[in-house]
Amino acid sequence: DVKVTQSSRYLVKRTGEKVFLECVQDMDHENMFWYRQDPGLGLRLIYFSYDVKMKEKGDIPEGYSVSREKKERFSLILESASTNQTSMYLCASISAPGHPNFGSGTRLTVV
Amino acid sequence: QKEVEQNSGPLSVPEGAIASLNCTYSDRVSQSFFWYRQYSGKSPELIMSIYSNGDKEDGRFTAQLNKASQYVSLLIRDSQPSDSATYLCAVVRGDRGSTLGRLYFGRGTQLTVWP
């Protein structure tokens, strides 16, 4: 079974801090995704990557950046955390012809 | 228009009934379709995947895909209280230049199955 690991389950950060959320998958998947999930809004795509060093903006990239230096690792960076970035963050990976696999999520609170 | 739309719910059915969940998508080049179940505070878990027109059955679950109508549905037969969760429809949309494309989700439908 594919394993997608997110480094932290819960995280509390202060406004203005630089925050790194890490995601690692163990199945050599090409595509990796970062979403945030908020009540009533569903999963919204922040960024995705289809290869090492390749990235594309999703629907809500403002305030975020990503890094994919190795195929197995996709990092989400909050350059200067703000309270409106308090959310559940979910990482997923997929490789044809499979289905998306999710990490367990990181609940980030910015105070 | 959103990429993926689901019937908003919430949906409430008695134990043993059939629950019907619906989803439409906007992009005709969409390739792959998935239904996920998500319990509160947990990450989504896959229930069904479907790639070609028609029905696909797995136990109490049946997924239906109609690409001409851009419609995908999930039927849950003999619903159980343990099926109470939020159900998410997901669609992989083909994008030029990327291997697989973007993965979009609907907002989810909250299902409650009462004893």
Coordinates of C-alpha atoms in Angstrom, one line a residue:
Chain A
D1 CA 0.0 0.0 0.0
V2 CA 1.1 3.5 -0.8
K3 CA 2.2 5.5 2.2
V4 CA 1.9 9.3 2.2
T5 CA 3.4 10.9 5.3
Q6 CA 2.8 14.4 6.5
S7 CA 5.4 15.5 9.1
S8 CA 3.0 17.0 11.7
R9 CA -0.5 16.2 12.7
Y10 CA -1.0 19.4 14.6
L11 CA 0.9 22.7 14.4
V12 CA 0.6 26.0 16.1
K13 CA 2.5 29.0 14.7
R14 CA 2.6 32.7 15.2
T15 CA 1.5 35.3 12.7
G16 CA 4.4 36.2 10.4
E17 CA 6.4 33.0 10.9
K18 CA 7.6 31.0 8.0
V19 CA 6.0 27.6 8.1
F20 CA 7.1 24.4 6.3
L21 CA 4.7 21.5 5.8
E22 CA 6.3 18.4 4.6
C23 CA 4.8 15.5 2.6
V24 CA 6.7 12.3 1.6
Q25 CA 5.4 9.4 -0.5
D26 CA 7.0 6.1 -0.9
M27 CA 5.8 4.9 -4.3
D28 CA 7.6 7.0 -6.8
H29 CA 4.4 8.9 -7.8
E30 CA 4.8 11.6 -10.3
N31 CA 2.0 13.9 -9.2
M32 CA 1.7 15.4 -5.8
F33 CA -0.9 17.9 -4.5
W34 CA -1.4 20.2 -1.6
Y35 CA -5.0 21.2 -0.5
R36 CA -6.5 23.0 2.3
Q37 CA -9.9 22.0 3.7
D38 CA -12.2 24.4 5.4
P39 CA -15.8 23.8 6.6
G40 CA -18.3 24.4 3.8
L41 CA -15.5 25.0 1.2
G42 CA -14.3 21.5 0.6
L43 CA -10.8 20.7 -0.6
R44 CA -9.2 23.6 -2.5
L45 CA -6.1 23.0 -4.6
I46 CA -3.2 25.2 -3.6
Y47 CA -0.4 23.8 -5.7
F48 CA 0.5 20.6 -7.5
S49 CA 3.7 19.2 -9.0
Y50 CA 4.0 16.6 -11.8
D51 CA 7.7 16.1 -11.6
V52 CA 10.8 17.2 -9.7
K53 CA 11.2 20.9 -9.8
M54 CA 8.0 21.3 -11.7
K55 CA 5.0 23.0 -10.1
E56 CA 1.8 24.6 -11.1
K57 CA -0.5 26.9 -9.2
G58 CA -3.9 25.6 -8.1
D59 CA -6.9 27.7 -7.3
I60 CA -5.6 29.5 -4.2
P61 CA -1.8 29.8 -4.4
E62 CA -1.6 33.3 -2.8
G63 CA 0.5 33.3 0.3
Y64 CA 2.0 29.9 -0.4
S65 CA 4.9 28.4 -2.3
V66 CA 6.1 24.9 -2.8
S67 CA 9.3 23.0 -3.3
R68 CA 9.9 19.6 -5.0
E69 CA 13.7 18.9 -5.0
K70 CA 13.2 15.1 -4.8
K71 CA 10.4 13.0 -6.4
E72 CA 9.2 11.6 -3.0
R73 CA 9.0 15.0 -1.2
F74 CA 6.7 17.9 -1.8
S75 CA 6.9 20.8 0.7
L76 CA 4.3 23.6 1.2
I77 CA 5.7 26.9 2.5
L78 CA 3.8 29.6 4.1
E79 CA 6.1 32.6 3.6
S80 CA 4.5 34.7 6.4
A81 CA 1.8 32.9 8.2
S82 CA -1.5 34.7 8.7
T83 CA -4.6 33.8 10.8
N84 CA -6.6 33.2 7.6
Q85 CA -4.3 30.3 6.8
T86 CA -5.5 28.4 9.8
S87 CA -6.9 25.3 8.2
M88 CA -6.5 21.5 7.7
Y89 CA -3.8 20.9 5.1
L90 CA -3.9 17.7 3.1
C91 CA -1.2 16.2 0.8
A92 CA -2.0 13.7 -1.9
S93 CA -0.1 11.8 -4.5
I94 CA -1.1 9.8 -7.6
S95 CA 0.4 7.9 -10.4
A96 CA -1.5 6.5 -13.4
P97 CA -3.4 4.3 -13.4
G98 CA -3.9 4.5 -9.6
H99 CA -6.1 6.6 -7.3
P100 CA -5.0 9.6 -5.2
N101 CA -3.6 8.6 -1.8
F102 CA -3.8 11.1 1.1
G103 CA -1.6 11.8 4.0
S104 CA -3.2 12.0 7.5
G105 CA -3.4 15.8 7.3
T106 CA -1.9 18.7 9.3
R107 CA -4.2 20.9 11.3
L108 CA -2.4 24.3 11.4
T109 CA -3.4 27.0 13.7
V110 CA -1.9 30.5 13.3
V111 CA -2.3 32.7 16.3
Chain B
Q1 CA -18.8 27.3 -12.8
K2 CA -16.9 25.0 -10.3
E3 CA -14.9 22.1 -11.7
V4 CA -16.8 19.6 -9.6
E5 CA -20.3 20.1 -8.1
Q6 CA -22.1 17.8 -5.7
N7 CA -25.7 17.7 -4.4
S8 CA -25.2 19.9 -1.4
G9 CA -27.1 17.8 1.2
P10 CA -27.1 17.1 4.0
L11 CA -28.6 13.8 3.2
S12 CA -30.4 11.7 5.8
V13 CA -31.6 8.2 5.2
P14 CA -32.9 5.4 7.5
E15 CA -30.8 2.3 8.1
G16 CA -31.2 -0.2 5.3
A17 CA -32.2 2.4 2.7
I18 CA -30.4 3.4 -0.5
A19 CA -28.4 6.6 -0.3
S20 CA -27.8 8.3 -3.7
L21 CA -25.0 10.8 -4.1
N22 CA -24.5 12.9 -7.3
C23 CA -21.7 14.8 -8.9
T24 CA -21.3 16.8 -12.1
Y25 CA -18.0 18.0 -13.6
S26 CA -17.3 20.8 -16.0
D27 CA -14.3 19.6 -18.1
R28 CA -15.0 17.1 -20.9
V29 CA -11.4 15.9 -20.9
S30 CA -11.6 14.6 -17.4
Q31 CA -10.1 11.2 -17.2
S32 CA -10.6 9.5 -13.9
F33 CA -13.3 9.7 -11.2
F34 CA -13.3 8.8 -7.6
W35 CA -15.5 8.7 -4.6
Y36 CA -14.0 9.2 -1.1
R37 CA -15.5 8.9 2.4
Q38 CA -14.3 11.3 5.1
Y39 CA -15.0 11.0 8.7
S40 CA -14.8 14.1 10.9
G41 CA -11.1 15.0 11.6
K42 CA -9.8 12.3 9.3
S43 CA -8.3 12.3 5.8
P44 CA -10.4 11.0 2.9
E45 CA -10.4 7.3 2.2
L46 CA -11.1 5.8 -1.2
I47 CA -14.4 4.0 -1.8
M48 CA -14.6 3.7 -5.5
S49 CA -12.8 4.6 -8.7
I50 CA -14.4 4.6 -12.2
Y51 CA -12.8 5.3 -15.5
S52 CA -15.3 4.3 -18.2
N53 CA -19.0 4.8 -18.8
G54 CA -21.4 2.5 -17.0
D55 CA -21.8 1.0 -13.6
K56 CA -19.1 -0.4 -11.3
E57 CA -20.2 -2.4 -8.3
D58 CA -18.2 -3.2 -5.1
G59 CA -20.1 -4.7 -2.3
R60 CA -22.8 -2.3 -1.2
F61 CA -21.4 0.5 -3.4
T62 CA -22.2 1.2 -7.0
A63 CA -20.6 4.0 -9.0
Q64 CA -22.1 5.2 -12.2
L65 CA -20.4 7.3 -14.9
N66 CA -22.0 9.1 -17.8
K67 CA -19.3 11.1 -19.7
A68 CA -21.8 12.5 -22.2
S69 CA -23.8 14.1 -19.4
Q70 CA -20.6 14.7 -17.3
Y71 CA -22.2 13.0 -14.4
V72 CA -21.0 10.5 -11.8
S73 CA -23.0 9.1 -9.0
L74 CA -22.6 6.8 -6.0
L75 CA -25.3 4.5 -4.6
I76 CA -25.0 3.0 -1.2
R77 CA -27.3 0.0 -0.7
D78 CA -28.4 -1.2 2.7
S79 CA -27.0 1.9 4.4
Q80 CA -25.6 1.5 7.8
P81 CA -25.0 4.0 10.6
S82 CA -21.3 3.5 10.1
D83 CA -21.7 5.0 6.6
S84 CA -22.5 8.4 8.2
A85 CA -19.7 10.6 6.9
T86 CA -19.0 13.2 4.2
Y87 CA -18.6 11.8 0.7
L88 CA -16.3 13.6 -1.7
C89 CA -16.4 13.3 -5.5
A90 CA -13.0 13.7 -7.1
V91 CA -12.1 14.2 -10.8
V92 CA -8.7 14.1 -12.5
R93 CA -8.8 16.7 -15.3
G94 CA -6.3 16.4 -18.2
D95 CA -4.0 19.3 -18.5
R96 CA -1.6 20.0 -21.3
G97 CA 2.0 19.4 -20.3
S98 CA 1.3 17.4 -17.2
T99 CA 1.4 13.7 -16.8
L100 CA -1.9 13.2 -15.2
G101 CA -3.6 16.6 -14.6
R102 CA -5.2 18.4 -11.9
L103 CA -7.2 16.6 -9.2
Y104 CA -10.4 18.5 -8.2
F105 CA -12.9 17.8 -5.4
G106 CA -16.5 18.7 -4.9
R107 CA -17.4 20.3 -1.6
G108 CA -18.8 17.0 -0.3
T109 CA -22.2 15.7 0.7
Q110 CA -22.8 14.9 4.4
L111 CA -24.7 11.7 4.8
T112 CA -26.4 10.6 8.0
V113 CA -27.8 7.1 8.4
W114 CA -30.2 6.9 11.4
P115 CA -31.0 3.6 13.1

